[in-house]
Short mmCIF file of C-alpha atoms in Angstrom, two decimals:
data_model
loop_
_atom_site.label_atom_id
_atom_site.label_comp_id
_atom_site.label_asym_id
_atom_site.label_seq_id
_atom_site.Cartn_x
_atom_site.Cartn_y
_atom_site.Cartn_z
CA MET A 1 213.75 64.11 -116.83
CA VAL A 2 212.38 60.59 -117.01
CA ARG A 3 214.47 58.12 -118.99
CA ARG A 4 212.71 55.01 -120.13
CA HIS A 5 214.37 51.95 -121.60
CA ARG A 6 212.76 48.87 -122.99
CA VAL A 7 214.59 45.70 -121.97
CA GLY A 8 214.35 42.44 -123.90
CA HIS A 9 217.98 41.42 -124.14
CA THR A 10 221.01 41.76 -121.87
CA ALA A 11 222.49 44.25 -124.35
CA ASP A 12 219.59 46.60 -123.56
CA ALA A 13 220.81 46.73 -119.98
CA PHE A 14 223.74 48.82 -121.14
CA ALA A 15 221.56 51.59 -122.52
CA ALA A 16 219.64 51.72 -119.24
CA ARG A 17 222.87 51.76 -117.27
CA ARG A 18 224.28 54.61 -119.35
CA ALA A 19 221.13 56.63 -118.78
CA ALA A 20 221.28 56.02 -115.02
CA MET A 21 224.95 56.91 -114.87
CA ASP A 22 224.47 60.10 -116.90
CA LEU A 23 221.59 61.17 -114.67
CA ALA A 24 223.63 60.41 -111.53
CA ARG A 25 226.49 62.52 -112.87
CA GLU A 26 224.16 65.38 -113.74
CA LEU A 27 222.77 65.31 -110.21
CA GLY A 28 226.29 65.53 -108.82
CA PHE A 29 226.67 62.09 -107.29
CA ASP A 30 230.33 61.28 -106.64
CA ARG A 31 232.14 58.90 -108.98
CA LEU A 32 231.79 55.82 -106.82
CA ALA A 33 228.09 56.51 -106.27
CA CYS A 34 227.60 56.87 -110.04
CA ILE A 35 229.15 53.46 -110.57
CA GLU A 36 227.10 51.91 -107.78
CA ILE A 37 223.93 53.33 -109.34
CA ALA A 38 225.06 52.01 -112.72
CA ILE A 39 225.58 48.56 -111.23
CA ALA A 40 222.20 48.56 -109.47
CA THR A 41 220.50 49.56 -112.74
CA THR A 42 222.40 46.90 -114.69
CA GLU A 43 221.47 44.19 -112.19
CA LEU A 44 217.78 45.09 -112.37
CA ALA A 45 217.86 45.25 -116.19
CA VAL A 46 219.82 42.02 -116.55
CA ASN A 47 217.35 40.33 -114.22
CA ILE A 48 214.52 41.30 -116.57
CA ALA A 49 216.40 39.98 -119.61
CA LYS A 50 217.73 36.89 -117.87
CA TYR A 51 214.38 35.59 -116.76
CA GLY A 52 213.29 35.83 -120.36
CA VAL A 53 210.52 38.35 -119.96
CA ARG A 54 209.88 41.74 -121.49
CA GLY A 55 210.04 44.83 -119.39
CA GLU A 56 211.40 48.29 -119.00
CA ILE A 57 213.64 50.39 -116.80
CA VAL A 58 212.68 53.91 -115.86
CA VAL A 59 215.23 56.17 -114.25
CA ASP A 60 214.10 59.40 -112.63
CA THR A 61 214.98 62.04 -110.08
CA ILE A 62 213.12 62.28 -106.79
CA THR A 63 213.25 64.58 -103.81
CA HIS A 64 212.53 63.20 -100.37
CA PRO A 65 211.46 65.65 -97.64
CA ARG A 66 214.16 64.32 -95.29
CA HIS A 67 216.78 62.59 -97.42
CA GLY A 68 216.87 65.15 -100.25
CA VAL A 69 217.70 64.47 -103.88
CA GLY A 70 217.91 60.94 -105.13
CA ILE A 71 217.62 58.68 -108.13
CA VAL A 72 214.77 56.25 -108.45
CA ILE A 73 215.14 53.18 -110.64
CA VAL A 74 211.92 51.40 -111.51
CA ALA A 75 212.15 48.03 -113.23
CA SER A 76 208.82 46.66 -114.44
CA ASP A 77 208.39 43.40 -116.24
CA CYS A 78 205.65 40.96 -117.13
CA GLY A 79 207.14 38.02 -115.27
CA PRO A 80 205.60 36.25 -112.30
CA PRO A 81 205.66 38.01 -108.91
CA PHE A 82 208.32 37.21 -106.35
CA HIS A 83 207.61 34.27 -104.13
CA ASP A 84 209.79 35.59 -101.34
CA PHE A 85 211.57 38.88 -102.03
CA GLU A 86 213.56 38.89 -98.79
CA LEU A 87 214.95 35.48 -99.70
CA ALA A 88 215.80 36.60 -103.26
CA LYS A 89 217.86 39.49 -101.87
CA GLN A 90 220.25 37.04 -100.21
CA ASP A 91 223.37 36.14 -102.15
CA GLY A 92 223.11 32.84 -103.95
CA PHE A 93 219.34 32.69 -103.51
CA ASP A 94 216.38 33.29 -105.75
CA ASP A 95 212.85 33.91 -104.52
CA GLU A 96 212.29 30.25 -103.69
CA GLY A 97 215.53 29.28 -102.01
CA PRO A 98 219.20 28.59 -102.64
CA LEU A 99 220.18 28.47 -106.31
CA SER A 100 220.98 25.04 -107.62
CA PRO A 101 224.46 24.68 -109.11
CA LEU A 102 222.85 23.68 -112.42
CA TRP A 103 220.91 26.92 -112.52
CA VAL A 104 224.06 28.91 -111.86
CA LEU A 105 225.83 27.08 -114.68
CA ASP A 106 222.92 27.67 -117.00
CA ARG A 107 222.01 31.26 -116.40
CA HIS A 108 225.49 32.69 -116.10
CA GLY A 109 225.05 34.49 -112.87
CA LEU A 110 226.22 34.51 -109.32
CA GLY A 111 222.78 34.95 -107.78
CA LYS A 112 224.03 38.11 -106.16
CA GLY A 113 222.32 40.68 -108.36
CA LEU A 114 219.47 41.69 -106.07
CA GLY A 115 221.82 41.57 -103.10
CA ALA A 116 224.06 44.06 -104.86
CA VAL A 117 221.07 46.28 -105.62
CA ALA A 118 220.06 46.13 -101.95
CA ARG A 119 223.54 47.17 -100.85
CA PHE A 120 223.88 49.97 -103.38
CA THR A 121 220.49 51.54 -102.79
CA ASP A 122 218.70 53.00 -99.79
CA GLU A 123 215.21 51.76 -100.52
CA LEU A 124 214.29 48.58 -102.34
CA GLY A 125 210.81 47.22 -102.69
CA TRP A 126 208.44 45.66 -105.12
CA GLU A 127 204.76 45.37 -105.88
CA PRO A 128 202.71 43.17 -108.18
CA THR A 129 201.11 44.90 -111.17
CA THR A 130 198.39 43.83 -113.57
CA GLU A 131 200.98 42.64 -116.11
CA GLY A 132 203.63 41.36 -113.73
CA LYS A 133 205.67 43.14 -111.13
CA ARG A 134 207.49 46.38 -110.45
CA VAL A 135 210.75 46.67 -108.49
CA ARG A 136 211.62 50.11 -107.19
CA ALA A 137 215.02 51.13 -105.87
CA VAL A 138 216.07 54.55 -104.59
CA ARG A 139 219.53 55.87 -103.94
CA TYR A 140 219.88 59.23 -102.21
CA LYS A 141 222.76 61.60 -102.73
CA LYS A 142 223.25 61.78 -98.98
CA ARG A 143 222.78 58.19 -97.95
CA PRO A 144 220.57 57.97 -94.85
CA THR A 145 222.39 56.12 -92.06
CA ARG A 146 221.57 52.49 -92.30
CA GLY A 147 220.86 50.20 -89.39
CA MET B 1 200.11 78.13 -162.80
CA ASN B 2 198.09 75.59 -160.89
CA ASP B 3 196.50 78.35 -158.92
CA GLU B 4 195.41 80.00 -162.15
CA SER B 5 193.81 76.89 -163.47
CA ILE B 6 191.94 76.42 -160.22
CA GLU B 7 190.70 80.00 -160.45
CA ASP B 8 189.63 79.37 -164.05
CA GLY B 9 187.76 76.33 -162.93
CA GLY B 10 186.18 78.37 -160.16
CA ARG B 11 184.78 80.79 -162.70
CA ALA B 12 183.70 77.99 -164.98
CA SER B 13 181.73 76.18 -162.30
CA THR B 14 179.06 78.87 -162.38
CA ALA B 15 178.43 78.08 -166.07
CA PRO B 16 175.79 75.46 -166.96
CA LEU B 17 177.04 71.89 -167.46
CA PRO B 18 178.09 71.48 -171.12
CA VAL B 19 178.59 67.70 -170.90
CA GLY B 20 176.40 64.93 -172.21
CA THR B 21 175.79 61.70 -170.29
CA THR B 22 178.00 59.55 -172.56
CA ASP B 23 180.87 62.01 -172.23
CA LEU B 24 180.44 62.00 -168.47
CA ASP B 25 180.45 58.19 -168.45
CA ALA B 26 183.71 58.12 -170.39
CA ARG B 27 185.24 60.66 -168.01
CA VAL B 28 184.18 58.69 -164.95
CA ASP B 29 185.69 55.57 -166.53
CA GLU B 30 188.94 57.47 -167.02
CA LEU B 31 188.85 58.55 -163.41
CA ALA B 32 188.10 55.01 -162.23
CA ARG B 33 191.07 53.68 -164.20
CA ILE B 34 193.36 56.19 -162.54
CA VAL B 35 192.03 55.31 -159.11
CA SER B 36 192.65 51.61 -159.74
CA ASP B 37 196.19 52.49 -160.92
CA VAL B 38 196.74 54.28 -157.63
CA ALA B 39 195.38 51.29 -155.77
CA ARG B 40 197.96 49.13 -157.54
CA GLY B 41 200.70 51.59 -156.56
CA ASP B 42 201.21 53.01 -160.06
CA TYR B 43 201.26 56.80 -159.90
CA SER B 44 202.48 57.45 -163.47
CA ALA B 45 199.13 58.04 -165.26
CA ARG B 46 197.72 61.57 -165.68
CA LEU B 47 194.28 62.75 -166.71
CA PRO B 48 193.98 64.82 -169.91
CA THR B 49 193.42 68.48 -169.07
CA GLU B 50 192.55 69.72 -172.58
CA LEU B 51 188.88 69.76 -171.61
CA GLY B 52 188.46 73.39 -172.47
CA GLU B 53 188.09 76.41 -170.23
CA GLY B 54 184.54 75.96 -169.11
CA HIS B 55 184.50 72.23 -168.49
CA ALA B 56 183.07 71.34 -165.13
CA LEU B 57 185.47 68.43 -164.60
CA LEU B 58 188.57 70.53 -165.23
CA ARG B 59 188.98 71.42 -161.56
CA LEU B 60 188.59 67.82 -160.49
CA TYR B 61 191.03 66.62 -163.15
CA THR B 62 193.67 69.19 -162.25
CA GLY B 63 193.22 68.29 -158.61
CA VAL B 64 193.63 64.59 -159.33
CA ASN B 65 196.72 65.28 -161.44
CA GLU B 66 198.24 67.34 -158.64
CA MET B 67 197.51 64.55 -156.21
CA MET B 68 199.20 62.06 -158.57
CA GLU B 69 202.26 64.32 -158.76
CA ALA B 70 202.40 64.55 -154.98
CA LEU B 71 201.96 60.81 -154.60
CA SER B 72 204.71 59.92 -157.04
CA ALA B 73 207.05 62.47 -155.45
CA GLN B 74 206.27 60.97 -152.05
CA GLU B 75 206.87 57.48 -153.40
CA GLN B 76 210.25 58.53 -154.75
CA ARG B 77 211.14 60.02 -151.37
CA ASN B 78 210.04 56.84 -149.59
CA PHE B 79 212.09 54.78 -151.99
CA ASP B 80 215.15 56.95 -151.33
CA HIS B 81 214.65 56.74 -147.57
CA HIS B 82 214.24 53.02 -147.78
CA ARG B 83 217.45 52.65 -149.76
CA GLN B 84 219.35 54.88 -147.34
CA LEU B 85 218.00 52.87 -144.42
CA GLU B 86 219.06 49.61 -146.03
CA GLU B 87 222.54 50.99 -146.67
CA LYS B 88 222.78 52.07 -143.03
CA LEU B 89 221.63 48.68 -141.81
CA ALA B 90 224.26 47.02 -143.97
CA THR B 91 226.90 49.34 -142.50
CA ILE B 92 225.77 48.48 -138.96
CA ASP B 93 226.02 44.77 -139.78
CA GLN B 94 229.53 45.21 -141.15
CA GLN B 95 230.55 47.23 -138.11
CA ARG B 96 229.08 44.65 -135.78
CA ASP B 97 231.18 41.98 -137.45
CA ALA B 98 234.23 44.20 -137.25
CA ILE B 99 233.63 44.88 -133.56
CA ARG B 100 233.15 41.19 -132.96
CA GLU B 101 236.51 40.45 -134.52
CA LEU B 102 238.20 43.35 -132.76
CA SER B 103 236.73 42.40 -129.41
CA THR B 104 238.92 39.32 -129.00
CA PRO B 105 242.44 40.56 -129.62
CA VAL B 106 244.44 37.80 -127.99
CA MET B 107 248.13 38.58 -128.32
CA GLU B 108 251.30 36.88 -127.29
CA VAL B 109 253.11 39.60 -125.37
CA TRP B 110 256.02 37.37 -124.34
CA GLU B 111 257.02 33.83 -125.08
CA GLY B 112 254.28 31.70 -123.57
CA ILE B 113 252.43 34.69 -122.13
CA LEU B 114 249.11 35.75 -123.66
CA CYS B 115 247.26 38.96 -123.06
CA LEU B 116 243.60 39.71 -123.65
CA PRO B 117 242.75 43.38 -123.20
CA VAL B 118 239.05 43.88 -122.56
CA VAL B 119 237.42 47.17 -123.46
CA GLY B 120 233.80 48.16 -123.21
CA LEU B 121 230.81 46.06 -122.34
CA MET B 122 230.57 42.37 -121.56
CA ASP B 123 227.57 40.24 -122.30
CA SER B 124 227.09 36.50 -122.60
CA SER B 125 227.78 36.23 -126.33
CA ARG B 126 230.86 38.44 -126.18
CA SER B 127 232.21 36.57 -123.17
CA ALA B 128 231.66 33.29 -125.02
CA ASP B 129 233.56 34.63 -128.06
CA MET B 130 236.41 35.83 -125.85
CA THR B 131 236.67 32.60 -123.92
CA ASP B 132 236.71 30.67 -127.17
CA ALA B 133 239.44 32.84 -128.71
CA LEU B 134 241.51 32.76 -125.52
CA LEU B 135 241.31 28.98 -125.11
CA ARG B 136 242.25 28.42 -128.76
CA ALA B 137 245.22 30.73 -128.37
CA VAL B 138 246.32 28.98 -125.16
CA VAL B 139 246.33 25.67 -126.99
CA SER B 140 247.93 26.89 -130.22
CA THR B 141 250.71 28.92 -128.58
CA ARG B 142 251.18 26.48 -125.68
CA ALA B 143 250.95 29.44 -123.36
CA ARG B 144 251.62 28.90 -119.66
CA CYS B 145 250.27 32.23 -118.54
CA THR B 146 247.41 34.45 -119.61
CA ILE B 147 246.66 37.98 -118.54
CA ILE B 148 243.18 39.44 -118.83
CA ASP B 149 243.51 43.19 -118.68
CA ILE B 150 240.35 45.05 -117.72
CA THR B 151 241.67 48.61 -117.64
CA GLY B 152 238.98 49.43 -120.21
CA ILE B 153 236.11 48.18 -118.05
CA GLU B 154 234.39 51.00 -116.27
CA VAL B 155 231.64 49.20 -114.42
CA MET B 156 231.78 45.65 -113.13
CA ASP B 157 228.39 44.22 -112.28
CA THR B 158 227.83 40.72 -110.93
CA SER B 159 227.29 39.10 -114.32
CA THR B 160 230.43 40.73 -115.78
CA ALA B 161 232.41 39.46 -112.79
CA ASP B 162 230.90 36.05 -113.35
CA HIS B 163 232.08 36.10 -117.00
CA PHE B 164 235.67 36.75 -115.93
CA ILE B 165 235.60 34.11 -113.20
CA ARG B 166 234.38 31.56 -115.76
CA MET B 167 236.97 32.62 -118.31
CA ALA B 168 239.79 32.23 -115.79
CA LYS B 169 238.51 28.85 -114.63
CA ALA B 170 238.44 27.57 -118.23
CA VAL B 171 242.01 28.74 -118.84
CA GLN B 172 243.18 27.13 -115.60
CA LEU B 173 241.61 23.85 -116.66
CA LEU B 174 243.94 23.88 -119.66
CA GLY B 175 246.88 24.04 -117.27
CA ALA B 176 247.73 27.70 -117.75
CA ALA B 177 247.73 30.40 -115.12
CA CYS B 178 245.24 33.23 -115.51
CA VAL B 179 245.49 36.59 -113.82
CA LEU B 180 243.33 39.68 -113.94
CA THR B 181 245.01 43.08 -114.22
CA GLY B 182 244.00 46.71 -114.41
CA LEU B 183 241.20 46.76 -111.84
CA ASN B 184 240.59 50.39 -111.07
CA PRO B 185 239.99 51.51 -107.47
CA GLN B 186 236.24 51.94 -108.06
CA ILE B 187 235.89 48.41 -109.38
CA ALA B 188 237.86 47.02 -106.44
CA GLN B 189 235.67 48.95 -104.01
CA THR B 190 232.37 48.05 -105.66
CA LEU B 191 233.35 44.38 -105.99
CA VAL B 192 233.91 44.17 -102.26
CA HIS B 193 230.78 46.14 -101.49
CA MET B 194 228.76 43.98 -103.89
CA GLY B 195 229.92 40.90 -102.05
CA VAL B 196 231.50 39.36 -105.12
CA ASP B 197 234.40 37.08 -104.34
CA LEU B 198 236.73 36.62 -107.29
CA GLU B 199 237.17 33.03 -106.09
CA GLY B 200 240.83 32.28 -106.32
CA LEU B 201 241.41 34.65 -109.22
CA VAL B 202 244.87 36.18 -108.92
CA THR B 203 244.96 39.88 -109.63
CA HIS B 204 247.82 42.23 -110.37
CA ARG B 205 247.70 45.98 -110.28
CA SER B 206 248.80 46.49 -113.86
CA LEU B 207 249.67 44.59 -116.99
CA ARG B 208 253.27 45.57 -116.37
CA ASP B 209 253.28 44.02 -112.88
CA ALA B 210 251.78 40.79 -114.16
CA LEU B 211 254.25 40.60 -117.02
CA GLN B 212 257.16 41.22 -114.68
CA HIS B 213 255.87 38.51 -112.35
CA PHE B 214 255.49 35.92 -115.11
CA VAL B 215 258.75 36.73 -116.88
CA GLY B 216 260.59 36.54 -113.54
CA GLN B 217 258.91 33.22 -112.83
CA ARG B 218 260.03 31.84 -116.21
CA ARG B 219 263.60 33.03 -115.69
CA SER B 220 263.90 31.45 -112.25
CA ALA B 221 262.35 28.23 -113.57
CA ARG B 222 264.96 28.12 -116.33
CA LEU B 223 267.84 28.77 -113.90
CA ARG B 224 266.79 25.90 -111.72
#
């Protein structure tokens, strides 16, 4: 039940978000969880579009031996790899440090997208690919207790 | 009927070739002309089939004619599809314009109080349109208060929140108050969880509450 969405423009993020939300509903996530998954998907998709690169969002079901059923959101794009992913996850930061006010004014964002994804998902990681990079986020139906 | 002619041709092929070289040359020329017609995209020409029962080229000619029929039918279908597609694209363009106009319904709900109900999805261009329409309305109606009602927003991600914060800031710069109403419980919860601070944006539970608040404010200001 893989759902794949090409992203080139912020408007494409909505199609990806709808797919993620529909899948979450089908899997029986509660309403709030569906919305959180939708937001995480939107943030990842908007990030692809905002940095002006082409990419795609793939939403799929996974089953973890311990955590059970979950949704995996994979966002791949052909942009440069993250300089410092841990830094980028912080609110108001990108992968190189704090966002400059000019950037915030320009890009129309709060710099909190990846932070929101991190809070709404249980696993968040990335890896470089031959074309660019791939960000992978997983949200389980029963959220594993977080430290 | 076509089947019959092919069968006829099948029988005829066993007969010795009754054609002379000059005749064959002329036939090949005919065939070449047709092929060049096809290459130019003209499928109207047909080969003459009155060659006589036993003619060796009859099968080929009938086959070519059938192919021409099929090609011209296909071309007609393509043409129809193309036209339908163009009509649909035109409809989509019209609808997009209509949606664009409908998406910024700024209304004066009370004297000096504007309301902008937001339904559906926010992106940068839509938020720019909305801000533009709202600011114009604030100036032209000399509104003191504006209410942005987001009952129709199902999911609020960080960039959507950012659009609203910007919109409110712009309105406040014009000297009018701007409040957000109709946040549903899920949006409130996810906003907090996301870590988005609505930075000084006043919110009311419903459009009704906000209206009551502003109307009351106006009344008490007038009494003073």
